[in-house]
Amino acid sequence: PTVYKYVSETGNVAFIDEVIPFANKDEGTVYEHLKRAIDFSMNHLGKHGMPAGLYADWNDCLNLGGGESAMVSFLHYWALQNFIELAEYLNRTEDAEHYKKVAEKVKAACDRELWDKEWYIRGITKKGKKIGTMEDEEGKVHLESNAWAVLSGAADHDKAVKAMDAVDKYLYTPYGILLNTPAYTKPDTSIGFITKVYPGLKENSAIFSQPNPWSWAAEYKLA
């Protein structure tokens, strides 16, 4: 999305075909870098069809034991939408059609695996346990997955409204929006280090400045 935004703002379309080195000394065009980034997520899926969290996603205290991340899934869908629009603009029709099909699969998996009656769950541990569900006593509602379900465009309107209503109902405080609630108090390595941190510290039901604007932007998108 950053490359897409840069090109759309500057009009420097030639940048897309500029050759840039990879970290391993290989090289490829910016366009090839974008394709590899998208393909990486598709090539590292868990058993539910969600991109693997690997060591962590944005929340490095919530690594799901190497499970599947809802946030990465929604970010992947968002990246796909940007790439498809770029490919269409460049008349690279074959790529645009291919990644439209990929995006459809990602959206279907998100809808099938991540929606839980009133909000989107935060992820699935490597052992297959879904976290951020209505049945959870701790870590019941999470900000990241719900805001990005809306921002990415993966959530349909009714679910998007319910998801942000849940953020408002459960995570809003006069001081900012909590990352999750209720706080974790029982250590669980399958979920991550977040469960070993005191409530209200680090990512365990604390308020972070970075993700609060995600909620504002999501609400604005629904307005």
XYZ file of N, CA and C in Angstrom, residues 48-155:
324
model
N -6.272 -23.462 8.792
C -7.584 -22.846 8.589
C -7.591 -21.901 7.388
N -6.458 -21.843 6.686
C -6.375 -20.979 5.514
C -6.007 -19.547 5.815
N -5.580 -19.284 7.068
C -5.161 -17.940 7.470
C -3.636 -17.834 7.387
N -3.112 -16.653 7.028
C -1.653 -16.488 7.051
C -1.092 -16.752 8.442
N 0.014 -17.456 8.492
C 0.639 -17.800 9.766
C 1.206 -16.556 10.431
N 1.065 -16.503 11.760
C 1.624 -15.392 12.513
C 3.134 -15.472 12.635
N 3.691 -16.675 12.375
C 5.130 -16.891 12.520
C 5.567 -16.419 13.905
N 6.576 -15.563 14.009
C 7.039 -15.156 15.338
C 6.098 -14.147 15.990
N 5.436 -13.344 15.185
C 4.510 -12.333 15.701
C 3.909 -11.587 14.524
N 2.848 -10.821 14.804
C 2.406 -9.855 13.804
C 2.723 -8.484 14.390
N 1.885 -7.498 14.228
C 2.171 -6.183 14.813
C 2.359 -6.303 16.320
N 1.543 -7.140 16.949
C 1.589 -7.325 18.396
C 2.603 -8.415 18.721
N 3.835 -8.001 19.066
C 4.897 -8.991 19.234
C 4.821 -9.747 20.560
N 3.833 -9.431 21.391
C 3.598 -10.223 22.606
C 2.523 -11.279 22.382
N 1.948 -11.262 21.189
C 0.848 -12.178 20.869
C 1.252 -12.996 19.640
N 2.077 -14.020 19.871
C 2.583 -14.758 18.706
C 1.779 -16.012 18.387
N 0.745 -16.298 19.200
C -0.180 -17.405 18.925
C 0.535 -18.739 18.801
N 1.748 -18.810 19.374
C 2.521 -20.047 19.290
C 2.884 -20.409 17.872
N 2.924 -19.390 17.004
C 3.172 -19.664 15.588
C 1.902 -20.002 14.840
N 0.758 -19.619 15.407
C -0.532 -19.915 14.789
C -0.901 -18.936 13.684
N -2.192 -18.710 13.509
C -2.691 -17.883 12.402
C -3.209 -16.547 12.925
N -2.823 -15.482 12.257
C -3.137 -14.129 12.711
C -4.266 -13.496 11.905
N -5.306 -13.042 12.627
C -6.391 -12.322 11.953
C -5.886 -11.006 11.388
N -5.013 -10.341 12.132
C -4.518 -9.044 11.672
C -3.747 -9.181 10.363
N -2.882 -10.188 10.290
C -2.122 -10.408 9.056
C -3.064 -10.765 7.912
N -4.107 -11.518 8.208
C -5.080 -11.884 7.179
C -5.739 -10.647 6.579
N -6.144 -9.728 7.447
C -6.795 -8.511 6.956
C -5.799 -7.587 6.251
N -4.577 -7.508 6.768
C -3.550 -6.712 6.099
C -3.235 -7.291 4.725
N -3.245 -8.612 4.630
C -2.999 -9.282 3.356
C -4.096 -8.914 2.354
N -5.347 -8.934 2.814
C -6.452 -8.579 1.924
C -6.334 -7.123 1.478
N -5.969 -6.250 2.390
C -5.792 -4.825 2.079
C -4.692 -4.631 1.036
N -3.569 -5.332 1.235
C -2.469 -5.239 0.275
C -2.908 -5.741 -1.102
N -3.671 -6.808 -1.111
C -4.153 -7.357 -2.379
C -5.011 -6.345 -3.139
N -5.885 -5.645 -2.426
C -6.747 -4.659 -3.087
C -5.917 -3.562 -3.743
N -4.883 -3.107 -3.031
C -3.998 -2.089 -3.591
C -3.244 -2.613 -4.802
N -2.757 -3.858 -4.705
C -1.972 -4.426 -5.799
C -2.837 -4.641 -7.039
N -4.056 -5.129 -6.831
C -4.964 -5.367 -7.954
C -5.248 -4.065 -8.703
N -5.502 -3.000 -7.956
C -5.773 -1.707 -8.596
C -4.550 -1.215 -9.368
N -3.366 -1.454 -8.795
C -2.127 -1.065 -9.473
C -1.930 -1.876 -10.754
N -2.156 -3.193 -10.665
C -1.993 -4.056 -11.842
C -2.965 -3.663 -12.950
N -4.190 -3.322 -12.578
C -5.172 -2.895 -13.573
C -4.734 -1.579 -14.228
N -4.220 -0.666 -13.428
C -3.763 0.614 -13.973
C -2.622 0.410 -14.964
N -1.766 -0.583 -14.675
C -0.615 -0.871 -15.534
C -0.973 -1.799 -16.692
N -2.249 -2.171 -16.785
C -2.732 -3.085 -17.826
C -2.074 -4.459 -17.744
N -1.731 -4.884 -16.538
C -1.178 -6.228 -16.332
C -2.342 -7.126 -15.909
N -3.179 -7.364 -16.910
C -4.478 -8.006 -16.704
C -4.367 -9.390 -16.088
N -3.405 -10.162 -16.526
C -3.264 -11.526 -16.012
C -3.016 -11.523 -14.512
N -2.138 -10.638 -14.047
C -1.870 -10.536 -12.613
C -3.112 -10.051 -11.863
N -3.792 -9.059 -12.420
C -4.986 -8.523 -11.770
C -6.033 -9.614 -11.577
N -6.262 -10.426 -12.596
C -7.261 -11.492 -12.503
C -6.827 -12.577 -11.527
N -5.544 -12.912 -11.544
C -5.031 -13.941 -10.631
C -5.215 -13.510 -9.176
N -4.822 -12.283 -8.859
C -4.876 -11.842 -7.471
C -6.294 -11.494 -7.018
N -7.197 -11.259 -7.955
C -8.604 -11.125 -7.585
C -9.123 -12.454 -7.023
N -8.715 -13.540 -7.651
C -9.122 -14.864 -7.174
C -8.500 -15.165 -5.823
N -7.236 -14.756 -5.657
C -6.562 -14.931 -4.365
C -7.312 -14.138 -3.295
N -7.659 -12.896 -3.603
C -8.353 -12.030 -2.650
C -9.708 -12.611 -2.253
N -10.399 -13.208 -3.200
C -11.691 -13.828 -2.905
C -11.528 -14.958 -1.889
N -10.465 -15.740 -2.047
C -10.197 -16.840 -1.110
C -9.852 -16.310 0.270
N -9.060 -15.245 0.302
C -8.680 -14.641 1.588
C -9.910 -14.103 2.302
N -10.766 -13.393 1.579
C -11.985 -12.829 2.166
C -12.913 -13.930 2.679
N -13.044 -14.985 1.900
C -13.913 -16.094 2.305
C -13.379 -16.765 3.570
N -12.080 -16.946 3.647
C -11.476 -17.563 4.832
C -11.663 -16.677 6.055
N -11.499 -15.369 5.881
C -11.697 -14.424 6.987
C -13.131 -14.492 7.490
N -14.064 -14.504 6.573
C -15.474 -14.539 6.942
C -15.834 -15.852 7.624
N -15.259 -16.931 7.133
C -15.574 -18.267 7.655
C -14.946 -18.512 9.027
N -13.711 -18.109 9.192
C -12.957 -18.487 10.385
C -12.888 -17.413 11.473
N -13.046 -16.148 11.112
C -12.746 -15.082 12.066
C -13.960 -14.366 12.649
N -15.110 -14.468 11.997
C -16.286 -13.789 12.531
C -16.898 -14.603 13.663
N -17.246 -13.920 14.766
C -17.805 -14.621 15.924
C -19.018 -13.863 16.473
N -20.098 -13.910 15.752
C -21.403 -13.358 16.151
C -21.450 -11.828 16.192
N -20.524 -11.192 16.937
C -20.589 -9.738 17.082
C -19.264 -9.037 16.783
N -18.204 -9.788 16.634
C -16.900 -9.191 16.345
C -15.975 -10.230 15.711
N -14.799 -9.764 15.307
C -13.802 -10.659 14.718
C -12.801 -11.104 15.775
N -12.491 -12.379 15.773
C -11.523 -12.899 16.727
C -10.126 -12.387 16.368
N -9.169 -12.620 17.262
C -7.821 -12.090 17.059
C -6.891 -13.072 16.361
N -7.203 -14.341 16.438
C -6.348 -15.320 15.763
C -6.626 -16.732 16.229
N -5.843 -17.636 15.702
C -5.989 -19.054 16.029
C -4.605 -19.578 16.416
N -4.488 -20.196 17.588
C -3.192 -20.683 18.023
C -2.760 -21.877 17.174
N -1.501 -22.219 17.278
C -0.981 -23.349 16.512
C -1.717 -24.640 16.857
N -2.228 -24.704 18.082
C -2.976 -25.887 18.525
C -4.440 -25.842 18.070
N -4.833 -24.761 17.405
C -6.185 -24.689 16.865
C -7.193 -23.960 17.724
N -6.761 -23.383 18.852
C -7.679 -22.659 19.725
C -7.899 -21.246 19.191
N -9.166 -20.859 19.019
C -9.488 -19.506 18.585
C -9.471 -18.576 19.793
N -8.825 -17.421 19.647
C -8.774 -16.471 20.758
C -9.498 -15.186 20.364
N -10.129 -14.593 21.390
C -10.926 -13.407 21.137
C -12.346 -13.773 20.763
N -12.854 -14.847 21.361
C -14.213 -15.302 21.071
C -15.167 -14.876 22.186
N -16.439 -15.006 21.951
C -17.448 -14.656 22.948
C -17.358 -15.555 24.169
N -16.788 -16.762 24.000
C -16.697 -17.701 25.114
C -15.462 -17.466 25.983
N -14.517 -16.663 25.495
C -13.282 -16.442 26.248
C -13.545 -15.582 27.486
N -12.946 -15.996 28.606
C -13.050 -15.208 29.828
C -12.037 -14.071 29.817
N -10.879 -14.290 29.177
C -9.826 -13.289 29.087
C -9.471 -13.060 27.616
N -9.067 -11.839 27.273
C -8.763 -11.545 25.870
C -9.952 -11.774 24.970
N -11.113 -11.339 25.425
C -12.372 -11.619 24.725
C -12.536 -10.790 23.449
N -12.210 -9.484 23.538
C -12.363 -8.571 22.410
C -11.025 -7.880 22.148
N -10.632 -7.801 20.885
C -9.342 -7.211 20.508
C -9.555 -6.086 19.500
N -8.780 -5.023 19.664
C -8.881 -3.858 18.787
C -8.364 -4.125 17.381
N -7.152 -4.738 17.282
C -6.462 -4.819 15.989
C -7.284 -5.530 14.919
N -7.809 -6.690 15.248
C -8.525 -7.483 14.236
C -9.811 -6.797 13.788
N -10.509 -6.154 14.706
C -11.778 -5.524 14.343
C -11.585 -4.248 13.533
N -10.612 -3.438 13.921
C -10.353 -2.222 13.148
C -9.880 -2.563 11.744
N -8.995 -3.565 11.626
C -8.447 -3.888 10.311
C -9.419 -4.684 9.435
N -10.373 -5.354 10.044
C -11.421 -5.992 9.243
C -12.172 -4.930 8.452
N -12.377 -3.767 9.095
C -13.085 -2.664 8.448
C -12.176 -1.921 7.478
N -10.982 -1.559 7.938
C -10.066 -0.777 7.103
C -9.672 -1.519 5.831
N -9.552 -2.831 5.925
C -9.124 -3.622 4.769
C -10.211 -3.770 3.721
N -11.467 -3.605 4.143
C -12.579 -3.827 3.226
C -13.050 -5.273 3.206
N -12.463 -6.110 4.064
C -12.839 -7.527 4.079
C -14.194 -7.759 4.734
N -14.578 -6.878 5.661
C -15.854 -7.043 6.365
C -16.988 -6.413 5.563
